[in-house]
Structures are given as structure tokens and as C-alpha cells.
Amino acid sequence: MDVKARIEELKALIKSYNEAYYDQDSPLISDVEWDALYQELVALETEYPEYMTDDSPTQKVGGTVSSAFQKVTHRHPMLSLSNAFNADDLRAFDERLKKEFPDVTYVLEPKVDGLAASLRYDAGILQVGVTRGDGTVGEDVTHNIRTIKTVPSRLSEPLYLEVRGEVYLSKKRFQAINESREKAGKNLFKNPRNAAAGTMRQLDAELSRQRGLDIVLYSLGSVDDLKGLTHAETLEKMQALGLPAQSHATVHKTIDSVIQGVQDFEENRHQFPFEIDGAVIKVNERSMYDDIGYTAKSPKWAIAYKFKAEEVETEVLDVTFQVGRTGQITPVAHLAPVSVAGTMVSKATLHNEEYLQEKDLHIHDQVLIKKAGDIIPEVIRTLPDKRPVNAITVAFPTHCPVCESPLKKEPHEADWFCVNAMCEAQLKEKLEHFVSRNAMNIETFGEKLVEKLYTEKLVQTIPDIYRLHTHKDALMGFEGFAEKSVDTLLANIELSKANPLEDLIFGLGIRHVGKTSSKNLARHMQTMDALMQATEDTLIALDDVGEVMAKTIVDFFSEPDNQVLIQTLKSLGLRMDTDGVQSTYHAKFSGKSFVLTGTLSVPRSQAAQAIEERGGKVTSSVSKKTDVVLAGEEAGSKQQKAIDLGVQVIDEATFNGWLGESHE
Ligand code: IVH
């Protein structure tokens, strides 16, 4: 691939990973992998500046701003830091600085892995708390900041200050939150940072209070009654004012001493009550900051040292193949238990056949493992030099390990599937999923009961659940099943018949259709019949439904077995529609794809928001799939293309008419 193409590819990759990380609080790759891509892009752009563009992620601070919160423009942008990955990088930073500013000293602090926020105090009273957002504009999260016990609403002196720091969840709180989410059948947060970010996005402060956010403050912002102090003195003063300022900061005269301090942090990183992903080195003399200067993204007087992900060696004891609800076969490595990043690890997913081959993993091999995003165990590589003579090659099965039917794989997919709809492993997983909290939420119907009812042949298909009342006597014969618990179970099953459509859609376990998509599908389609009849095009036009999901939905409902399943559930009395009317139904917008072009009298983002709020979506280029082109003044080629393709073109007056017409 040529350099230009690689730069474009890196830009696109990093942008999509940034979006997942900053906007959806759901990283797709580990920080270490992200850093590698980013560094590659920086290196290529440095070597080939002619390919550098303003929209490159290297020129921007990540993250965008959600429309659910009040926007607040930072008086001074909240910058990011450039990174160092080894001692040499730190020495280079020191040399650059010392050339011009030979007298600088340094402050070393742990780099807390949370999200940046800014708090403003006027005359010592807390006024507002704002997220970093895109660095220029953040979100007003004062209600959530106020729930942080260590944040005083009044300082001990009536000063005007903007303080900046990192909001985080302690490892303890993170674990407690995930434990209760697991019990409730909710998706787990990947790491404390995501949990903290998700919590800051809550509109309900009570939820943030329960989650137990914390903050560590590490600098002053634009409003500053403490000019003249060094950074270390500033931190001390902040503490004296009652603020939770960084308490692990140390002052160093030489870079060697800094490097020693960084190593100490890295060795002891797991002793901190919060996750730290590195160390931050700052010039102590704040009076020199302006002279030292800034790049577009970061100050030149500070640098972040990123720790390497902790890698631990262990032995592969076995590899098994799990059959998921959709029939997907996942190889799993069973490991000699080891502690990684503070928790015991005894299993790691090997994802699929390709991954297994790429790692050339044998049973009894020594492997290096790490925690991706410091939470999910992952095999980094095998150590073939240490392979014992009794190592066993792992062959990917050709047949399902449970029902023994031949496995299948689509030409361009990575996963093998057991496609036997009657495969016991899948049927049990499907039943478990159907009754689970996020789906039909049938209380007291847990994993063990599914297993028992399945083996006793009382429940082998979803409709059997709703016929269970005819087996009351058999149920009462179960060990530990008194009449009362049987009655409760049967009543819970009966109650679930009235659940709204989204629960049933999710419960069916259609591939790629998650909880949020199920909700959207129910909201747009209103009835199961409408969903069953929807074409791929109709589905693709909806929010959150891509081509892959649309195809799996259509495929699912074109299976005669699945049609019979729905008819049977209908006749058993399950509800096939959703709660009330579509709350934001707008005939002209809902499910429609818009393209905006030309100059409008309002900012395009505002028009786009109005469309999205009414269930439409906005895309950038005109194609056959576009439903409407909104053409402002001086609309050019897009309008022409719409006309050529026979796509409806409207002007702004018509658009405004539609907005007025649409109803809640
Ligand atoms: S100083 C001009 N100090 O790391 C930026 N940042 O990668 C001043 N962070 O955006 C930041 N601990 O969110 C600083 N002790 C610390 C920090 C810290 C965590 C975060 C912060 C910043 C990011 C930079």
C-alpha cells in the first residue's frame, strides 16, 4: 500500500476508534494498539508532511459533544498531552526543554485513567463542572460533579479558580458496579474509565451518586487567583483550600530522577486505589509555561509516559470449543491461573480459527497474556522456544462438539457455526437468553432451571415455556420445588406474555440484534407483523440498522421454522406490539434518509438534529437509498444527482413546513 493510502486508512481507523472510545464509551481496541496506530500516523505525517491534512486526528483532541447536555465553551481549550513510551523519549523531552530553559525542574504525577473535567469556583463557590468534550466545547455535568463527596461546594477562601482534573471510579467501586450489573443481566463496563465516562453521561445525578465517582485535580485552568506559585505549590494550595488535588506528586531536579520515579510508579501501579495508565511529567515553574509554549494539541512543558500493558507468562492447560446461542464456535484457552493486572486469570478467548492459527497455539505451550484495556484477558503470543515435547497441536473441530453435526462457515466470515437448529447446546443457550433479564425477564427462571427442564424434556423450545403450566405435577416433584415456588414461576411466565415487543425481539436472539436495536426496531415497526414483513431496504433506512443486521433479520423471518415459532407464540397469548404509540412518530422523517446540501438559514447541524429527533437519518452523499434531499441556496451537484436518480428534492420552506406538521 502506498504511503498516502496508508495515511488515509490510519486516519479513518483512528477516527472510528476515537468515536467508539469518546462518544460511545466502548473502546474497540486496547490503548496500546491505539497508540501504535497513532504513532504510525504521526511518523508518516512527519516524514510526508505533504499528506498532512487539518482533519487528521493528530491535529485534534478526540471526542465530540453530546446534544443531551448544555454545551459550555472552555475559556482556554482543554489540551491533551504528547506521549513518551520509554526512557529515551523522556530524555529527548528533557533535552529539548533544557536547551532553552536550563533551570526547569519537574513534577511527576500518576496518570489517572478516567476522563478530564473542569470545575469553576467563583468567590470560592462551585459554579459549574464541565467535561473536556472536544477540548474546545464540553458538556455541563455540574449535577454529576456535585455528587462527588470530595468536591467541596465552597472553598476555604473566596477565590476565583478553574481547576482541572480527572474524574474516575476506584477499582473497588468499578468491581462492585460490574458485579451488580452482572446480576441484573446488564452489559459489563469494560474498564473503570468507561464506567466513569458512562456515569458522567447520566442525566440522573442519583445514579452517579450511587456509582460513587471520585476526582483528582491536577492543574489550574484559565481562571486563576493563584498566579506566581509553582505547580507543586499550587497543588499544595489547592489541598489547603479543601480541593482533592493530586497527592502523589513529587518534585525532581533531573530527568534521571524522574525516570526512576516513573519506574517506581510502574512497579507499584496496582497498589493505587484507581487505575493508572502512565505518569505525567510537568515543568514545575508555571511562570515559564507561556514561554515554553504549546502545539495545537498539547503543552510543550508536559509529557505523558504511557505504561506498557502488563504481560504475564502462563501455561495453556487445555483448549475447548464453546457453542454459543447462535451456534458460533469459540475456542477458549484454559490457563494455569495467574494474576494479571491485579486479578486472577484462568481463561482467555481465542476468538476464532484464524486467531488460533495465527498464534500457533499448542496445549502445554507457554503463552504471554495481557488484559486488553486492562480488563479482558487476551493471549498476546505463544513462546515456541519453550514448547515442551508433549505439546499437543490444536485442531479446529469440523463437527459441533455438542451435537456432532458438520460445522459451516460463510466464505468471507471468520467464524464457524453449528447450523443445526436442534443442537442441544444452542437450544439451551437460546432458552437461557429468552428468559434472561434483558429479554423476557422471567424471574426465578435461571440457568440451572433451564438445564433441568431441558434434560427432563419439559422445556426444549421457547413455546414449551408457555406450556409449562400443564406440567405442574412434574414440576412439584423436582427437588427443592415447593408448590409456592412452582406457582411463582408459573405466574412469572404468565406475566411475561404482556412484555412489550422489544423484549420479545431481543429474546428471539436474532444475530447482530442487541437490546438497543430491538428497542429501535419495536419503536419503528410497532408490531411483530410489520417487522416480519419488512424488507432489507426498509430496515436499512432505520436508525442503528446496517446492511448486515438488515439481512440477518430478513433471513431470520424467512425461515419457515421461525414463522411457525412466532405464530405459536401468538396463539399462546404473547403480546406482539409495543407500549402505546410511537412517541416520536413523524411520517415525513421516520426511517427516512436525508442529504443536506447548499446554504440553509440555520446551521446544518441544527437541521440534522431536527431530522434525527424525528427518527430520520442524515447521510453525506446522494444515492438510490436517499429518500429526500434538502436543497438550500446555491445547491450544486448533489441536487443534480438527486434529480438524476429521481430522489425527492425539497427546499427549506417545505422542510420547515414538514417540521411543523410532524407531531409528537
Ligand atoms: S495534566 C494540558 N496530569 O491525561 C493537559 N493530565 O493524555 C494537562 N491525566 O487530558 C493534563 N492524570 O485527562 C495531567 N496527573 C495528570 C493526569 C492527566 C490523568 C489525563 C488528562 C489529560 C490526559 C492527557
XYZ file of C-alpha atoms and ligand atoms in Angstrom:
688
model
C 0.000 0.000 0.000
C 1.366 3.456 -0.794
C 2.034 5.989 1.934
C -0.874 8.235 1.078
C -3.343 5.358 1.154
C -1.933 4.122 4.470
C -2.273 7.622 5.952
C -5.892 7.778 4.811
C -6.519 4.331 6.241
C -4.930 5.227 9.583
C -6.927 8.453 9.777
C -10.184 6.610 9.158
C -9.322 3.838 11.629
C -8.292 6.231 14.376
C -11.391 8.363 13.826
C -13.693 5.385 14.191
C -11.819 4.118 17.249
C -11.956 7.603 18.762
C -15.682 7.723 18.218
C -16.140 4.364 19.932
C -13.880 5.458 22.791
C -15.024 9.014 23.382
C -18.610 9.060 22.181
C -19.832 5.563 22.843
C -17.620 4.828 25.864
C -16.934 1.482 24.302
C -13.397 1.032 23.002
C -12.866 -1.329 20.093
C -9.131 -1.753 20.602
C -6.769 -1.537 23.550
C -4.964 1.698 24.384
C -1.658 0.089 23.410
C -2.986 -0.831 19.956
C -4.441 2.660 19.557
C -1.117 4.219 20.488
C 0.665 2.076 17.899
C -1.675 3.243 15.112
C -1.442 6.832 16.261
C 2.356 6.758 16.422
C 2.480 5.243 12.942
C 0.328 8.098 11.658
C 2.457 10.730 13.427
C 5.621 9.170 11.966
C 4.206 9.067 8.421
C 2.897 12.624 8.649
C 6.254 13.839 9.912
C 8.048 12.136 7.050
C 5.483 13.095 4.402
C 4.077 16.473 5.551
C 2.527 16.922 2.111
C -0.109 14.345 3.078
C -0.928 16.002 6.378
C -4.460 17.429 6.496
C -6.293 19.617 9.008
C -8.846 16.925 9.670
C -6.207 14.418 10.776
C -6.820 13.059 14.273
C -3.252 14.101 15.126
C -4.447 17.700 14.815
C -7.418 17.356 17.105
C -8.205 16.421 20.650
C -10.557 13.406 20.492
C -14.198 13.296 21.458
C -17.320 15.150 20.431
C -20.087 16.716 22.415
C -23.422 15.068 23.147
C -26.560 17.099 22.456
C -28.228 15.894 25.666
C -26.195 18.303 27.789
C -25.763 22.064 27.850
C -22.665 22.991 25.930
C -20.019 25.060 27.635
C -17.117 26.608 25.747
C -13.875 26.356 27.706
C -12.265 29.764 28.167
C -8.968 28.117 27.291
C -9.057 24.835 25.388
C -8.527 21.684 27.446
C -5.497 20.243 25.765
C -4.108 16.762 25.646
C -0.552 15.579 26.267
C 2.035 14.198 23.902
C 3.284 10.745 24.782
C 6.554 9.125 25.772
C 6.899 5.351 25.679
C 10.402 4.827 27.034
C 13.228 6.495 28.924
C 14.770 7.794 25.693
C 11.588 9.673 24.856
C 11.768 11.306 28.290
C 15.444 12.205 27.818
C 14.614 13.784 24.448
C 11.841 15.818 26.123
C 14.334 16.972 28.769
C 17.000 17.890 26.219
C 14.574 19.917 24.122
C 13.492 21.894 27.171
C 16.888 22.339 28.804
C 18.366 23.795 25.597
C 16.296 26.937 26.037
C 15.287 26.710 29.681
C 18.223 25.215 31.570
C 16.739 25.892 35.014
C 13.497 23.981 34.790
C 12.596 21.385 37.430
C 9.915 18.720 37.074
C 6.854 17.459 38.887
C 5.945 13.815 38.436
C 2.372 12.600 38.949
C 0.497 9.377 38.283
C -1.694 9.491 35.178
C -5.138 8.513 36.365
C -7.218 6.704 33.748
C -10.538 8.478 33.855
C -11.893 11.457 31.985
C -10.903 15.074 32.204
C -13.195 17.655 33.732
C -13.015 21.295 34.675
C -14.631 22.866 37.763
C -15.129 26.587 38.219
C -15.296 28.357 41.557
C -16.416 31.999 41.733
C -15.625 33.718 45.026
C -14.972 30.260 46.450
C -18.375 28.810 45.453
C -18.632 25.902 42.991
C -20.418 27.160 39.891
C -20.073 24.617 37.143
C -18.446 21.298 36.201
C -17.728 20.584 32.531
C -16.302 17.603 30.624
C -13.429 18.105 28.219
C -15.672 17.296 25.235
C -13.741 18.044 22.064
C -11.281 20.200 24.014
C -12.989 23.441 22.985
C -16.594 22.775 23.965
C -17.568 20.450 26.798
C -20.757 19.244 28.431
C -22.222 20.720 31.567
C -22.147 17.909 34.120
C -22.393 20.034 37.271
C -25.179 17.795 38.627
C -22.883 14.768 38.499
C -19.795 16.612 39.766
C -21.775 17.733 42.813
C -22.316 14.092 43.784
C -18.554 13.622 44.275
C -18.039 13.593 48.035
C -14.510 15.014 47.876
C -15.536 18.050 45.807
C -16.308 20.968 48.131
C -19.124 23.273 47.140
C -17.289 26.056 48.982
C -13.545 26.664 49.248
C -11.911 27.797 52.462
C -11.102 31.142 50.758
C -13.320 33.168 48.366
C -11.056 32.657 45.362
C -11.824 32.651 41.650
C -10.403 29.421 40.253
C -10.871 26.995 37.402
C -9.469 23.642 38.486
C -8.947 20.727 36.153
C -8.608 17.073 36.901
C -9.564 13.518 36.150
C -12.921 12.038 37.157
C -12.623 8.331 37.876
C -14.182 5.321 39.551
C -11.979 3.495 42.032
C -11.164 -0.133 41.216
C -13.335 -1.162 44.169
C -16.387 0.792 43.004
C -15.848 -0.460 39.451
C -15.863 -4.059 40.611
C -18.965 -3.541 42.758
C -20.791 -1.847 39.864
C -19.959 -4.651 37.450
C -20.981 -7.300 39.959
C -24.394 -5.753 40.350
C -24.694 -5.263 36.579
C -23.870 -8.907 36.058
C -26.595 -9.932 38.492
C -29.034 -7.676 36.673
C -28.061 -9.229 33.325
C -26.691 -5.909 32.051
C -23.643 -5.450 29.846
C -20.494 -5.078 31.886
C -18.316 -1.994 31.671
C -15.003 -2.826 30.034
C -12.885 -0.820 32.447
C -13.187 1.851 35.132
C -12.636 4.606 32.587
C -15.661 3.563 30.533
C -17.715 3.160 33.661
C -16.769 6.670 34.795
C -17.491 8.100 31.339
C -20.847 6.309 31.232
C -21.671 7.678 34.661
C -20.766 11.255 33.722
C -23.167 10.906 30.789
C -26.062 10.212 33.159
C -28.714 12.875 33.281
C -29.849 11.479 36.627
C -27.462 12.597 39.379
C -28.857 9.990 41.775
C -27.344 7.271 39.630
C -23.944 8.974 39.689
C -24.206 9.286 43.460
C -24.835 5.554 43.752
C -21.964 4.711 41.437
C -19.570 6.744 43.616
C -17.467 8.886 41.285
C -14.267 10.476 42.506
C -11.898 13.109 41.132
C -8.245 14.028 41.376
C -7.338 17.595 40.428
C -4.044 18.173 38.664
C -3.957 21.738 37.377
C -5.491 25.171 37.188
C -7.346 26.437 34.151
C -7.924 29.923 32.817
C -9.433 31.500 35.933
C -6.569 31.651 38.335
C -6.199 33.587 41.589
C -3.008 31.671 42.349
C -0.607 33.094 39.787
C 3.016 33.127 40.897
C 3.034 29.717 42.536
C 4.996 26.792 41.122
C 2.983 23.738 40.103
C 3.936 21.839 43.275
C 2.957 24.835 45.424
C -0.311 25.126 43.503
C -1.209 21.538 44.318
C -0.461 22.167 47.991
C -2.515 25.338 47.992
C -5.410 23.534 46.315
C -5.334 20.966 49.095
C -5.301 23.688 51.722
C -8.416 25.141 50.076
C -10.143 21.786 50.584
C -9.788 20.559 46.999
C -8.914 16.917 46.171
C -5.633 17.787 44.449
C -3.103 15.243 43.250
C -1.400 13.916 46.399
C 1.209 11.657 44.765
C 3.191 14.469 43.113
C 6.954 14.666 43.607
C 9.476 17.333 42.530
C 12.637 16.293 40.603
C 15.694 18.242 39.529
C 16.992 15.798 36.922
C 15.443 13.602 34.264
C 17.214 10.562 35.747
C 15.385 11.111 38.972
C 12.123 11.486 37.003
C 12.801 8.210 35.169
C 13.411 6.439 38.477
C 10.114 7.847 39.786
C 8.277 6.677 36.647
C 9.668 3.163 37.134
C 8.511 3.181 40.753
C 5.009 4.125 39.644
C 5.013 1.386 37.002
C 6.122 -1.258 39.509
C 3.510 -0.184 42.014
C 0.729 0.639 39.598
C -1.600 -1.977 41.061
C -1.276 -0.594 44.593
C -3.176 2.558 43.644
C -6.892 2.502 44.502
C -7.579 3.777 40.958
C -6.336 2.629 37.546
C -3.241 4.458 36.386
C -2.120 4.081 32.799
C 1.057 6.101 32.998
C 2.787 9.040 34.595
C 2.681 12.739 33.765
C 5.816 14.871 33.842
C 5.322 18.637 34.043
C 7.628 21.587 34.340
C 7.277 22.874 37.893
C 7.813 26.572 37.038
C 4.407 27.761 35.890
C 5.861 31.213 35.185
C 7.696 29.668 32.216
C 4.699 27.921 30.638
C 3.855 30.626 28.103
C 7.471 30.991 27.020
C 7.882 27.249 26.566
C 4.681 27.279 24.569
C 2.098 24.949 23.057
C 1.399 22.904 19.943
C -2.147 22.767 18.516
C -2.869 19.808 20.773
C -0.650 19.902 23.793
C 1.603 21.995 26.010
C 5.335 21.684 25.367
C 6.006 21.839 29.116
C 4.457 18.465 29.912
C 4.523 14.905 28.627
C 2.663 11.687 29.446
C 4.632 8.496 29.894
C 2.437 5.537 28.919
C 2.934 2.232 30.725
C 3.153 -0.954 28.751
C 0.257 -3.348 29.222
C 1.325 -5.879 31.839
C 2.298 -9.173 30.231
C 2.371 -12.405 32.192
C 3.529 -15.862 31.202
C 1.459 -18.963 31.882
C 0.720 -22.453 30.550
C -2.155 -23.479 28.298
C -3.749 -26.446 30.066
C -6.431 -27.121 27.506
C -8.396 -25.633 24.628
C -12.142 -26.198 24.447
C -14.736 -25.102 21.909
C -17.854 -23.369 23.133
C -21.119 -23.352 21.235
C -22.919 -20.029 21.577
C -26.591 -19.220 21.273
C -26.248 -18.508 17.571
C -24.240 -21.692 17.032
C -20.976 -19.738 16.832
C -17.981 -21.852 17.844
C -15.451 -20.065 20.051
C -12.142 -21.637 21.061
C -11.249 -20.930 24.677
C -7.802 -21.365 26.248
C -7.829 -22.765 29.767
C -4.769 -21.434 31.546
C -2.797 -22.222 34.652
C -4.230 -19.475 36.900
C -2.071 -16.338 37.151
C -2.536 -12.850 38.456
C -2.639 -10.191 35.722
C -3.152 -6.524 36.475
C -4.363 -7.427 39.935
C -6.905 -10.204 39.203
C -6.673 -13.966 38.681
C -6.998 -15.177 35.120
C -7.679 -18.788 34.147
C -9.344 -18.472 30.734
C -8.862 -16.414 27.610
C -10.904 -16.339 24.445
C -9.107 -17.381 21.265
C -11.863 -15.799 19.140
C -11.847 -17.996 16.032
C -9.908 -20.397 13.828
C -7.793 -17.737 12.169
C -6.705 -16.315 15.514
C -5.853 -19.777 16.776
C -3.729 -20.478 13.697
C -2.067 -17.099 13.785
C -0.967 -17.719 17.388
C 0.103 -21.280 16.507
C -1.077 -22.276 19.941
C -0.495 -25.796 21.308
C -1.783 -27.338 24.515
C 1.015 -27.133 27.156
C 2.567 -24.147 25.394
C 3.773 -21.239 27.482
C 1.914 -18.105 26.395
C 2.120 -14.410 27.186
C -1.164 -12.952 28.258
C -2.304 -9.436 28.999
C -5.542 -7.768 29.799
C -6.904 -5.862 26.828
C -7.909 -2.453 28.158
C -6.521 -3.952 31.363
C -9.689 -5.996 31.905
C -10.332 -8.735 29.337
C -7.676 -11.452 29.222
C -6.045 -11.951 25.838
C -3.269 -14.192 24.555
C -0.566 -11.982 23.057
C 1.628 -14.742 21.680
C 2.908 -18.239 22.235
C 6.521 -18.858 23.173
C 7.549 -21.601 20.723
C 11.090 -21.755 22.187
C 9.605 -23.016 25.402
C 7.328 -25.573 23.727
C 7.545 -28.866 25.662
C 7.851 -32.205 23.856
C 4.400 -33.239 24.970
C 2.772 -30.138 23.377
C -0.414 -31.011 21.513
C -1.494 -29.319 18.287
C -4.988 -27.901 18.459
C -7.180 -28.800 15.519
C -10.268 -26.740 14.916
C -13.198 -29.160 15.011
C -15.030 -29.990 11.814
C -18.119 -31.056 13.760
C -20.069 -29.475 16.597
C -18.578 -30.575 19.927
C -22.094 -30.992 21.323
C -24.407 -32.318 18.580
C -21.706 -33.517 16.185
C -23.303 -32.023 13.095
C -20.839 -30.605 10.497
C -19.754 -27.013 11.103
C -20.239 -24.332 8.421
C -18.533 -21.070 7.576
C -19.551 -18.329 5.141
C -16.789 -17.578 2.599
C -15.856 -14.135 3.976
C -16.548 -14.696 7.636
C -14.107 -15.698 10.333
C -16.447 -17.795 12.462
C -17.570 -21.385 12.153
C -21.166 -22.173 13.062
C -23.132 -25.189 14.080
C -26.209 -24.697 11.911
C -28.238 -27.499 13.418
C -31.243 -25.606 14.785
C -31.880 -28.532 17.118
C -28.335 -28.540 18.589
C -28.743 -29.047 22.308
C -26.080 -26.506 23.283
C -27.731 -23.822 21.181
C -31.224 -24.676 22.300
C -30.240 -24.379 25.946
C -28.375 -21.118 25.330
C -31.380 -19.797 23.379
C -33.741 -20.674 26.208
C -31.419 -19.087 28.750
C -31.249 -15.958 26.663
C -35.013 -15.841 26.171
C -35.811 -15.891 29.902
C -32.889 -13.627 30.895
C -33.241 -10.199 32.468
C -32.667 -8.128 29.348
C -35.019 -10.264 27.256
C -38.333 -11.594 28.651
C -37.063 -11.163 32.215
C -38.873 -14.187 33.654
C -37.878 -14.034 37.293
C -36.837 -17.219 39.115
C -36.196 -18.874 35.722
C -32.425 -19.191 35.852
C -29.686 -21.119 34.099
C -29.946 -24.186 36.351
C -33.690 -24.473 35.857
C -33.273 -24.257 32.076
C -30.763 -27.103 32.251
C -33.044 -29.217 34.456
C -36.214 -28.601 32.413
C -34.314 -29.344 29.252
C -32.942 -32.675 30.452
C -36.323 -33.642 31.847
C -37.720 -32.819 28.380
C -40.287 -30.421 29.857
C -38.936 -27.332 28.068
C -36.949 -27.817 24.868
C -38.286 -24.975 22.768
C -39.388 -21.426 23.544
C -43.142 -22.211 23.245
C -42.656 -25.031 25.779
C -42.030 -22.322 28.390
C -45.608 -21.160 27.964
C -46.933 -24.722 28.153
C -45.132 -25.473 31.381
C -48.316 -24.970 33.430
C -49.592 -28.266 32.064
C -46.692 -29.996 33.850
C -47.290 -28.564 37.295
C -47.264 -32.002 38.935
C -43.968 -32.950 37.382
C -42.503 -29.630 38.495
C -43.605 -30.177 42.057
C -41.745 -33.448 42.029
C -38.471 -31.550 41.469
C -36.139 -31.460 44.405
C -36.431 -28.184 46.290
C -39.559 -27.135 44.381
C -42.426 -26.459 46.774
C -45.893 -25.605 45.484
C -45.284 -21.951 46.253
C -42.169 -21.679 44.110
C -43.863 -23.543 41.259
C -46.789 -21.117 41.460
C -44.413 -18.134 41.478
C -42.548 -19.455 38.457
C -45.758 -20.120 36.512
C -47.099 -16.683 37.443
C -43.846 -15.040 36.271
C -44.103 -16.898 32.973
C -47.701 -15.780 32.573
C -46.777 -12.171 33.365
C -44.056 -12.133 30.727
C -46.663 -12.670 27.999
C -47.557 -8.996 28.345
C -43.981 -7.753 27.839
C -43.571 -5.166 25.090
C -42.405 -6.166 21.640
C -38.780 -5.099 22.190
C -38.297 -7.775 24.850
C -39.600 -10.456 22.533
C -37.487 -9.262 19.586
C -34.375 -9.336 21.746
C -35.429 -12.657 23.280
C -35.556 -14.308 19.848
C -31.787 -13.921 19.738
C -31.501 -12.840 16.112
C -27.828 -12.481 15.238
C -26.495 -8.902 15.464
C -29.728 -7.635 17.061
C -28.870 -6.281 20.512
C -31.047 -4.668 23.140
C -30.832 -1.148 21.731
C -31.536 -2.303 18.193
C -34.504 -4.310 19.474
C -35.896 -1.161 21.049
C -35.406 0.822 17.862
C -36.982 -1.903 15.753
C -40.003 -2.068 18.057
C -40.333 1.715 18.080
C -40.246 1.986 14.313
C -42.156 -1.152 13.393
C -44.712 -1.142 16.202
C -45.843 -4.742 15.567
C -44.215 -8.108 15.028
C -46.148 -8.484 11.771
C -44.625 -5.277 10.423
C -41.162 -6.430 11.404
C -41.679 -9.817 9.785
C -42.731 -8.203 6.534
C -40.019 -5.533 6.463
C -37.625 -5.647 3.535
C -33.887 -5.086 3.818
C -34.289 -1.595 2.351
C -36.912 -0.591 4.905
C -34.722 -1.860 7.704
C -31.537 -0.206 6.460
C -33.338 3.124 6.417
C -33.845 2.873 10.197
C -31.502 4.230 12.852
C -28.935 1.799 14.011
C -29.642 -0.867 11.366
C -26.850 -1.617 8.942
C -26.828 -3.907 5.944
C -25.597 -6.911 7.876
C -28.253 -6.637 10.559
C -30.991 -5.983 7.993
C -30.024 -9.144 6.122
C -29.977 -11.327 9.237
C -33.403 -10.022 10.279
C -34.919 -10.744 6.865
C -33.216 -14.158 6.752
C -34.472 -14.974 10.227
C -38.101 -14.262 9.407
C -37.967 -16.010 6.051
C -37.137 -19.293 7.829
C -40.399 -21.313 7.959
C -39.457 -22.626 11.438
C -39.193 -19.103 12.763
C -42.513 -18.113 11.196
C -44.132 -21.082 12.937
C -42.425 -20.069 16.180
C -43.950 -16.579 16.046
C -47.406 -17.939 15.143
C -47.210 -20.389 18.038
C -46.182 -17.669 20.487
C -49.037 -15.528 19.192
C -51.533 -18.325 19.775
C -50.109 -18.874 23.245
C -51.087 -15.279 24.009
C -47.790 -13.373 23.827
C -48.027 -9.707 23.105
C -46.834 -8.729 19.622
C -46.784 -4.944 19.856
C -45.079 -2.216 21.818
C -46.071 0.266 24.507
C -48.508 2.878 23.215
C -47.993 4.930 20.104
C -44.581 5.647 18.737
C -43.682 8.566 20.958
C -41.815 10.474 18.309
C -43.577 9.436 15.156
C -43.125 11.743 12.237
C -44.341 10.304 8.964
C -42.168 12.526 6.776
C -38.999 11.757 8.717
C -39.246 8.427 10.478
C -36.953 5.885 8.873
C -36.104 8.258 6.006
C -32.648 9.030 4.771
C -31.834 12.713 4.151
C -28.981 14.513 2.456
C -28.432 18.223 3.180
C -26.886 20.443 0.541
C -26.471 24.142 -0.238
C -26.727 27.000 2.249
C -29.525 26.857 4.787
C -30.683 29.711 7.018
C -29.865 27.588 10.089
C -26.627 25.703 10.728
C -26.681 22.298 9.045
C -26.103 20.615 12.383
C -29.384 22.098 13.601
C -31.327 20.816 10.599
C -29.660 17.416 11.001
C -30.613 17.320 14.646
C -34.251 18.128 13.818
C -34.286 15.239 11.331
C -32.670 12.818 13.731
C -35.002 13.785 16.554
C -37.889 12.787 14.298
C -36.426 9.389 13.522
C -34.733 10.223 10.225
C -31.065 9.942 9.422
C -28.667 12.208 7.610
C -26.000 10.921 5.264
C -23.449 12.825 3.259
C -23.832 11.514 -0.258
C -26.820 11.062 -2.537
C -27.580 7.530 -3.682
C -30.568 5.379 -4.650
C -31.144 4.842 -0.942
C -31.609 8.555 -0.246
C -35.258 9.450 0.359
C -35.074 13.241 0.461
C -32.528 15.892 -0.477
C -32.964 19.179 1.356
C -31.506 21.770 -1.014
C -30.620 25.204 0.349
C -29.385 28.206 -1.605
C -26.818 27.522 -4.297
C -27.199 23.783 -4.060
C -24.973 22.178 -6.636
C -24.046 18.700 -7.771
C -25.877 16.804 -5.055
C -29.171 18.373 -6.068
C -28.471 17.456 -9.681
C -27.629 13.897 -8.728
C -30.872 13.630 -6.733
C -32.833 14.802 -9.749
C -30.987 12.321 -11.965
C -31.779 9.480 -9.569
C -35.392 10.542 -9.112
C -34.887 11.305 -5.415
C -37.298 13.826 -3.882
C -35.766 17.326 -3.559
C -37.307 19.866 -1.183
C -36.456 23.459 -0.351
C -36.088 24.910 3.112
C -39.630 26.316 3.253
C -41.080 22.872 2.549
C -38.744 21.384 5.123
C -39.915 23.865 7.752
C -43.491 23.009 6.843
C -42.727 19.323 7.455
C -41.186 20.122 10.805
C -44.346 21.965 11.844
C -46.591 19.222 10.542
C -44.908 16.390 12.366
C -46.462 15.518 15.649
C -45.387 14.059 18.942
S -2.070 17.287 33.011
C -2.619 20.139 29.188
N -1.948 15.480 34.849
O -4.321 12.578 30.725
C -3.097 18.856 29.690
N -3.301 15.023 32.957
O -3.290 12.391 27.903
C -2.941 18.824 31.163
N -4.486 12.907 33.063
O -6.232 15.107 29.220
C -3.127 17.473 31.648
N -3.741 12.279 35.028
O -7.268 13.752 31.137
C -2.459 15.805 33.660
N -1.783 13.995 36.601
C -2.290 14.317 35.429
C -3.184 13.469 34.748
C -3.658 13.868 33.495
C -4.524 11.962 34.017
C -5.209 12.844 31.776
C -5.925 14.106 31.383
C -5.313 14.538 30.100
C -4.773 13.245 29.582
C -3.625 13.517 28.625
